[in-house]
Short mmCIF file of C-alpha atoms in Angstrom, two decimals:
data_model
loop_
_atom_site.label_atom_id
_atom_site.label_comp_id
_atom_site.label_asym_id
_atom_site.label_seq_id
_atom_site.Cartn_x
_atom_site.Cartn_y
_atom_site.Cartn_z
CA MET A 1 171.17 101.06 120.36
CA THR A 2 169.74 99.66 117.02
CA MET A 3 166.61 98.26 118.85
CA PHE A 4 166.18 101.79 120.35
CA TYR A 5 166.43 103.38 116.83
CA PHE A 6 163.77 100.95 115.30
CA ALA A 7 161.42 101.59 118.57
CA THR A 8 161.87 105.27 117.88
CA TRP A 9 160.93 104.76 114.05
CA VAL A 10 157.46 103.01 114.98
CA PRO A 11 155.40 106.26 115.14
CA LEU A 12 156.97 107.56 112.21
CA ILE A 13 157.10 104.76 109.73
CA SER A 14 153.84 105.47 107.85
CA LYS A 15 155.19 108.99 106.95
CA ASN A 16 158.79 108.79 106.78
CA PHE A 17 159.70 105.43 105.56
CA SER A 18 159.91 105.05 101.84
CA PHE A 19 160.94 101.91 100.28
CA HIS A 20 160.38 102.43 96.69
CA PRO A 21 163.16 104.87 95.87
CA LEU A 22 165.83 102.47 97.82
CA LYS A 23 164.56 99.12 96.19
CA LYS A 24 166.80 99.02 93.31
CA PHE A 25 169.72 99.01 96.10
CA VAL A 26 168.27 96.91 99.04
CA ILE A 27 166.62 94.17 96.93
CA PRO A 28 169.81 92.48 95.48
CA LEU A 29 171.16 92.24 98.93
CA LEU A 30 168.04 90.63 100.27
CA LEU A 31 168.44 87.95 97.45
CA LEU A 32 171.90 87.70 98.26
CA ILE A 33 171.08 86.56 101.81
CA VAL A 34 168.44 84.33 100.28
CA VAL A 35 170.96 82.51 97.92
CA GLY A 36 173.01 82.20 100.95
CA PHE A 37 170.34 80.07 102.66
CA VAL A 38 169.65 77.84 99.85
CA PHE A 39 173.46 77.03 99.43
CA SER A 40 173.58 76.61 103.06
CA ALA A 41 170.60 73.84 102.90
CA LEU A 42 172.50 72.21 100.13
CA ASN A 43 175.56 72.16 102.27
CA SER A 44 173.77 71.12 105.54
CA GLN A 45 176.66 69.32 106.84
CA TYR A 46 178.04 72.73 107.74
CA VAL A 47 174.71 73.66 109.47
CA ASP A 48 174.49 72.61 113.39
CA GLU A 49 171.25 74.99 113.69
CA MET A 50 168.87 76.98 111.81
CA ARG A 51 170.50 80.21 112.82
CA PHE A 52 173.66 79.31 111.07
CA ALA A 53 172.05 78.54 107.76
CA PHE A 54 171.94 82.64 106.59
CA HIS A 55 173.72 85.50 107.93
CA GLN A 56 171.79 87.01 110.75
CA ARG A 57 173.86 90.12 111.29
CA ALA A 58 174.50 90.71 107.52
CA LEU A 59 170.67 90.73 107.36
CA LEU A 60 169.99 92.96 110.50
CA LEU A 61 172.56 95.60 109.23
CA ILE A 62 170.84 95.50 105.60
CA VAL A 63 167.77 96.02 107.41
CA LEU A 64 169.34 98.97 109.51
CA MET A 65 171.09 100.24 106.30
CA THR A 66 167.52 100.83 104.57
CA PHE A 67 166.16 102.45 107.69
CA ILE A 68 168.84 105.00 108.15
CA ALA A 69 168.83 105.58 104.12
CA SER A 70 165.14 105.92 104.09
CA HIS A 71 165.62 108.43 107.20
CA ILE A 72 168.32 110.58 105.19
CA TYR A 73 166.64 110.12 101.93
CA ASN A 74 163.19 111.86 103.52
CA LYS A 75 164.99 114.28 105.92
CA PRO A 76 168.06 115.38 103.64
CA LYS A 77 168.85 118.04 106.12
CA ILE A 78 170.11 115.90 108.41
CA LEU A 79 173.02 114.51 106.78
CA PRO A 80 175.40 117.20 107.95
CA PHE A 81 174.55 116.52 111.37
CA VAL A 82 175.17 112.67 110.57
CA LEU A 83 178.52 113.38 109.48
CA ASN A 84 179.65 115.91 111.99
CA SER A 85 178.37 113.41 114.56
CA TYR A 86 180.58 110.92 113.20
CA ILE A 87 183.45 113.19 113.25
CA ALA A 88 182.77 114.01 116.91
CA SER A 89 182.75 110.33 117.50
CA ILE A 90 186.11 109.73 116.41
CA LEU A 91 187.49 112.59 118.47
CA LEU A 92 186.07 110.97 121.40
CA LEU A 93 188.04 108.16 120.71
CA PHE A 94 190.91 109.99 120.38
CA LEU A 95 189.94 111.39 123.95
CA LEU A 96 189.84 107.69 125.18
CA VAL A 97 193.44 107.03 123.86
CA THR A 98 194.82 110.16 125.00
CA LEU A 99 193.46 109.19 128.57
CA GLY A 100 194.47 105.51 128.24
CA GLN A 101 191.04 104.22 128.59
CA GLY A 102 190.54 100.59 127.08
CA VAL A 103 194.12 100.96 125.38
CA THR A 104 196.37 97.93 124.72
CA TYR A 105 199.12 97.27 122.50
CA ILE A 106 200.08 94.16 120.55
CA HIS A 107 203.33 94.37 118.64
CA GLY A 108 203.31 97.82 118.68
CA ARG A 109 199.38 98.45 117.18
CA ILE A 110 196.84 100.03 119.23
CA TYR A 111 193.64 97.90 120.47
CA LEU A 112 190.99 100.13 121.69
CA PHE A 113 188.27 98.03 123.76
CA GLY A 114 189.77 94.87 121.98
CA GLU A 115 188.77 96.14 118.64
CA ASN A 116 190.78 95.51 115.51
CA PRO A 117 193.39 98.27 114.87
CA ASN A 118 192.49 98.15 111.12
CA VAL A 119 188.99 98.97 112.01
CA LEU A 120 189.93 101.77 114.14
CA GLY A 121 192.47 102.96 111.58
CA VAL A 122 189.86 102.84 108.92
CA LYS A 123 187.23 104.83 111.17
CA ALA A 124 190.02 107.47 111.76
CA VAL A 125 190.49 107.80 107.98
CA LEU A 126 186.84 108.31 107.06
CA ALA A 127 186.51 111.02 109.72
CA PHE A 128 189.64 112.75 108.12
CA LEU A 129 188.57 112.32 104.68
CA ILE A 130 184.87 113.99 105.83
CA ALA A 131 186.68 116.75 107.59
CA MET A 132 189.52 117.37 104.60
CA SER A 133 186.42 117.34 102.16
CA LYS A 134 184.88 120.55 103.97
CA LEU A 135 188.23 122.18 103.37
CA ILE A 136 188.69 121.40 99.79
CA SER A 137 185.27 121.88 98.71
CA ASN A 138 185.63 125.45 99.97
CA PHE A 139 188.94 126.53 100.30
CA SER A 140 189.80 129.26 102.90
CA PHE A 141 192.75 130.13 105.41
CA LYS A 142 190.36 130.56 107.98
CA ARG A 143 188.60 127.09 107.60
CA MET A 144 192.16 125.74 107.02
CA ALA A 145 193.08 126.76 110.63
CA ILE A 146 190.01 125.11 112.09
CA ILE A 147 189.94 122.13 110.24
CA VAL A 148 193.72 121.12 110.09
CA PRO A 149 193.87 120.76 114.10
CA ILE A 150 190.91 118.84 113.81
CA CYS A 151 192.36 116.07 111.60
CA LEU A 152 195.48 115.80 113.44
CA PRO A 153 193.83 113.44 115.95
CA PHE A 154 192.78 111.24 113.20
CA ILE A 155 196.26 111.02 111.72
CA SER A 156 197.32 110.12 115.04
CA LEU A 157 194.88 107.32 115.33
CA THR A 158 195.91 106.12 111.75
CA VAL A 159 199.73 105.98 112.64
CA LEU A 160 198.63 104.15 116.17
CA SER A 161 196.41 101.70 114.21
CA GLY A 162 199.52 100.38 112.39
CA SER A 163 197.43 99.69 109.51
CA ARG A 164 198.61 99.70 105.70
CA GLY A 165 195.19 99.67 104.61
CA ALA A 166 194.21 102.92 106.43
CA PHE A 167 197.67 104.44 105.81
CA ILE A 168 197.05 103.92 101.89
CA SER A 169 193.35 104.78 102.41
CA MET A 170 194.28 108.10 103.76
CA PHE A 171 196.17 109.29 100.73
CA LEU A 172 193.87 107.41 98.03
CA GLY A 173 190.98 109.05 99.30
CA LEU A 174 192.99 112.54 99.39
CA GLY A 175 193.76 111.68 95.72
CA VAL A 176 190.16 111.07 94.83
CA LEU A 177 189.03 114.30 96.69
CA LEU A 178 191.20 116.27 94.61
CA PHE A 179 190.68 114.60 91.26
CA PHE A 180 187.01 115.08 90.99
CA ARG A 181 186.77 118.64 92.76
CA LYS A 182 185.03 120.73 90.21
CA THR A 183 187.10 123.91 90.24
CA GLY A 184 189.20 126.30 87.71
CA VAL A 185 192.23 124.95 86.43
CA VAL A 186 194.80 127.43 88.24
CA ASN A 187 192.95 126.52 91.41
CA LYS A 188 192.70 122.92 90.91
CA TRP A 189 196.39 122.54 90.37
CA ALA A 190 197.37 124.93 92.99
CA ILE A 191 195.50 122.88 95.48
CA PHE A 192 197.11 119.64 93.89
CA ILE A 193 200.48 120.81 94.10
CA ILE A 194 199.98 121.82 97.98
CA GLY A 195 198.16 118.48 98.60
CA VAL A 196 201.34 116.73 96.76
CA PHE A 197 203.85 118.49 98.84
CA ALA A 198 201.97 118.08 102.03
CA SER A 199 201.25 114.35 101.51
CA SER A 200 205.03 113.49 100.67
CA PHE A 201 205.88 115.54 103.96
CA LEU A 202 203.36 113.46 106.10
CA ILE A 203 204.39 110.24 104.00
CA SER A 204 208.23 110.72 105.05
CA TYR A 205 207.52 111.96 108.48
CA LEU A 206 205.10 108.60 109.36
CA LEU A 207 207.39 106.45 107.78
CA GLU A 208 210.43 107.62 109.86
CA THR A 209 208.50 108.14 113.22
CA ASN A 210 206.68 105.14 113.08
CA PRO A 211 208.42 101.95 112.37
CA VAL A 212 205.38 99.44 112.46
CA ILE A 213 203.89 100.97 109.45
CA ALA A 214 207.33 101.27 107.81
CA SER A 215 208.01 97.84 108.48
CA ARG A 216 204.57 96.79 107.29
CA LEU A 217 204.80 98.64 104.27
CA LEU A 218 208.26 97.30 103.42
CA GLU A 219 207.21 93.69 103.60
CA THR A 220 204.30 94.35 100.97
CA VAL A 221 206.47 96.14 98.78
CA GLU A 222 209.53 93.85 98.76
CA LYS A 223 207.63 90.61 99.50
CA GLY A 224 204.01 91.19 98.18
CA ASP A 225 203.05 90.07 101.74
CA THR A 226 199.58 91.82 102.26
CA GLY A 227 199.24 89.27 105.52
CA ARG A 228 196.66 87.96 103.69
CA ASN A 229 198.41 85.79 100.69
CA VAL A 230 197.61 82.39 102.15
CA LEU A 231 193.90 83.16 102.98
CA TRP A 232 193.65 84.38 99.28
CA ASP A 233 195.00 81.56 97.93
CA ALA A 234 192.90 79.04 99.31
CA ALA A 235 189.95 81.29 98.91
CA PHE A 236 190.59 81.12 94.80
CA ASN A 237 190.99 77.30 95.19
CA ILE A 238 187.88 77.08 96.84
CA ILE A 239 185.92 79.36 94.09
CA ALA A 240 187.52 77.31 91.23
CA ASP A 241 186.25 74.16 92.88
CA HIS A 242 182.71 75.10 93.87
CA THR A 243 182.16 78.24 91.24
CA ILE A 244 178.35 77.92 90.70
CA ILE A 245 177.21 76.43 94.13
CA GLY A 246 178.73 78.29 97.07
CA THR A 247 179.32 76.69 100.57
CA GLY A 248 176.77 78.52 102.09
CA PHE A 249 177.58 81.02 104.91
CA ALA A 250 178.19 78.09 107.57
CA GLY A 251 180.70 76.37 105.09
CA VAL A 252 183.05 79.16 104.56
CA ILE A 253 185.08 78.75 107.89
CA PRO A 254 185.28 74.85 107.48
CA MET A 255 186.13 75.19 103.73
CA MET A 256 189.09 77.73 104.25
CA TYR A 257 190.39 75.33 107.15
CA ALA A 258 190.19 72.78 104.84
CA TYR A 259 192.41 74.51 102.16
CA SER A 260 194.37 76.50 104.15
CA GLY A 261 194.75 75.00 107.58
CA ILE A 262 193.61 78.24 109.05
CA PRO A 263 189.62 78.75 110.15
CA LYS A 264 189.26 82.32 109.15
CA ASN A 265 187.33 83.88 106.34
CA PRO A 266 189.46 85.11 103.65
CA HIS A 267 189.58 88.77 104.63
CA ASN A 268 187.81 89.92 101.28
CA ILE A 269 184.17 90.63 100.82
CA PHE A 270 184.25 89.72 97.30
CA LEU A 271 185.93 86.17 97.85
CA TYR A 272 183.78 85.69 100.90
CA LEU A 273 180.73 85.80 99.22
CA PHE A 274 181.73 84.12 96.43
CA ILE A 275 182.84 81.39 98.45
CA SER A 276 179.54 81.38 100.27
CA CYS A 277 176.98 82.41 97.74
CA GLY A 278 178.76 81.04 94.71
CA LEU A 279 178.19 83.13 91.04
CA PRO A 280 175.02 84.13 91.79
CA GLY A 281 175.63 85.79 95.24
CA ILE A 282 178.71 87.46 93.80
CA LEU A 283 176.83 89.07 90.82
CA LEU A 284 174.14 90.45 93.19
CA PHE A 285 176.41 91.93 95.42
CA ILE A 286 178.26 93.41 92.29
CA THR A 287 174.91 94.56 91.16
CA PHE A 288 174.45 96.50 94.13
CA LEU A 289 177.67 98.28 94.01
CA VAL A 290 176.90 99.02 90.32
CA ARG A 291 173.83 100.41 90.96
CA LEU A 292 175.12 102.58 93.88
CA ALA A 293 178.32 103.60 91.80
CA LYS A 294 176.10 105.20 89.13
CA SER A 295 173.78 106.90 91.80
CA LEU A 296 176.91 108.44 93.13
CA LEU A 297 177.99 109.49 89.89
CA ARG A 298 174.91 111.31 88.69
CA HIS A 299 174.78 113.04 92.15
CA TYR A 300 178.52 114.20 91.40
CA ARG A 301 177.64 115.46 87.82
CA VAL A 302 174.62 117.20 89.16
CA TYR A 303 176.07 118.64 92.48
CA GLY A 304 179.72 118.74 91.98
CA ASN A 305 180.61 117.10 95.48
CA SER A 306 183.13 114.48 95.30
CA LEU A 307 183.03 113.17 98.88
CA ASN A 308 180.36 110.60 98.24
CA LEU A 309 182.45 109.03 95.57
CA VAL A 310 185.59 109.11 98.13
CA LEU A 311 183.65 107.25 100.79
CA PHE A 312 182.59 104.61 98.31
CA VAL A 313 186.19 104.01 97.26
CA ILE A 314 187.58 103.71 100.81
CA VAL A 315 184.71 101.73 102.04
CA ILE A 316 184.98 98.92 98.98
CA PHE A 317 188.80 99.13 99.30
CA ASN A 318 188.59 98.39 103.33
CA MET A 319 185.96 95.48 102.79
CA SER A 320 188.20 93.73 100.40
CA LYS A 321 190.97 93.51 103.31
CA GLN A 322 189.06 93.06 106.34
CA GLY A 323 188.13 89.67 107.97
CA GLY A 324 183.97 89.62 108.89
CA SER A 325 183.63 93.03 106.79
CA ILE A 326 180.10 91.66 105.88
CA GLY A 327 178.82 91.90 109.65
CA LYS A 328 180.68 95.32 110.53
CA ILE A 329 178.21 97.92 110.98
CA LEU A 330 180.68 100.62 110.21
CA PHE A 331 180.59 100.13 106.14
CA TRP A 332 177.06 99.46 106.13
CA LEU A 333 176.60 102.92 107.94
CA PHE A 334 178.53 104.47 105.05
CA PHE A 335 176.21 102.45 102.32
CA ALA A 336 173.13 103.71 104.27
CA ILE A 337 174.70 107.65 104.00
CA LEU A 338 175.51 107.04 100.41
CA ILE A 339 172.37 105.58 99.23
CA GLY A 340 170.23 108.19 101.24
CA SER A 341 172.02 111.14 100.14
CA THR A 342 172.09 110.24 96.44
CA ALA A 343 168.84 108.33 95.65
CA HIS A 344 166.95 111.43 95.25
CA VAL A 345 168.97 112.06 92.00
CA LEU A 346 167.91 108.97 90.05
CA PRO A 347 164.32 110.11 89.26
CA ASN A 348 165.46 113.95 88.81
CA TYR A 349 168.33 112.79 86.73
CA ASN A 350 166.31 110.57 84.31
CA LYS A 351 163.43 113.22 83.70
CA GLN A 352 165.84 115.81 83.22
CA LYS A 353 168.03 113.53 80.62
CA ARG A 354 164.78 112.90 78.96
CA LEU A 355 163.56 116.40 78.49
CA THR A 356 167.12 117.21 76.95
CA GLU A 357 166.97 114.52 74.55
#
């Protein structure tokens, strides 16, 4: 599908591809790949082939992100179609689950066509928050009668995933949506109170009816067990010993195995980049995030739509707890949506600010 998407761009690239408004987001990410390549060369003992010297999938996804962001930037009217298509795709996943197609359960958690249940959970939560933003931004009982039933499958998939992160993301996202909603004080408090009662009821119901989530949350609260403690401890020790010069992308797994006895990456995008790309790499990634966050805040101030802020928070939160998140197309797709839908605000906002001053 990626190759098909690129192929259809070829006849349109001269008119519809704009790199200049996106370069402040993309350049730090490309430099990140270069830094990882250099550190891989410095740690050549971990590199068996040239293709392991840089993160091929991350580079591909950054390029794909750039094309999608440019597409949305140049044709902003397609954004609602993109978001609605995403909602429809998750409804299709729920239909497959209902029909029992590609479904297996391991330790009470659903695997759909072998995909990690944590990924399925965050997919469902993102669809839930997109749908709920349509209701919260323009509340009416008629819209509620349509959107609430649509959200039920997303809640069901979140529960079936047994993902603590997805469970927390659902209510964290709702909180951000309500907090940043621009409306009158009375209206805001009314929606907030309704949201608190509805969330409390839903949390109680899910904890009572789903023992997998209940037991996993109890472990986290009582024992501080996130399921990643050993990996994160090892990652911090590696960073302490290799703060400036990282291990390169190919060196992450061997170093994690040497420090923890577990051949896995640290299940945290920041720790992963700090290990592989050292201090220069993590600073480049943070630069990308800060620039994107500034763009999102300016977009919110101009348009008052908090959905982008919510999506940003949820994507970063889940990249901070999932293994291999740098190579997951889901997160880069939403980075593309966030960049493409808000990049146009930067020049207009700065121009308006200069005129005001």
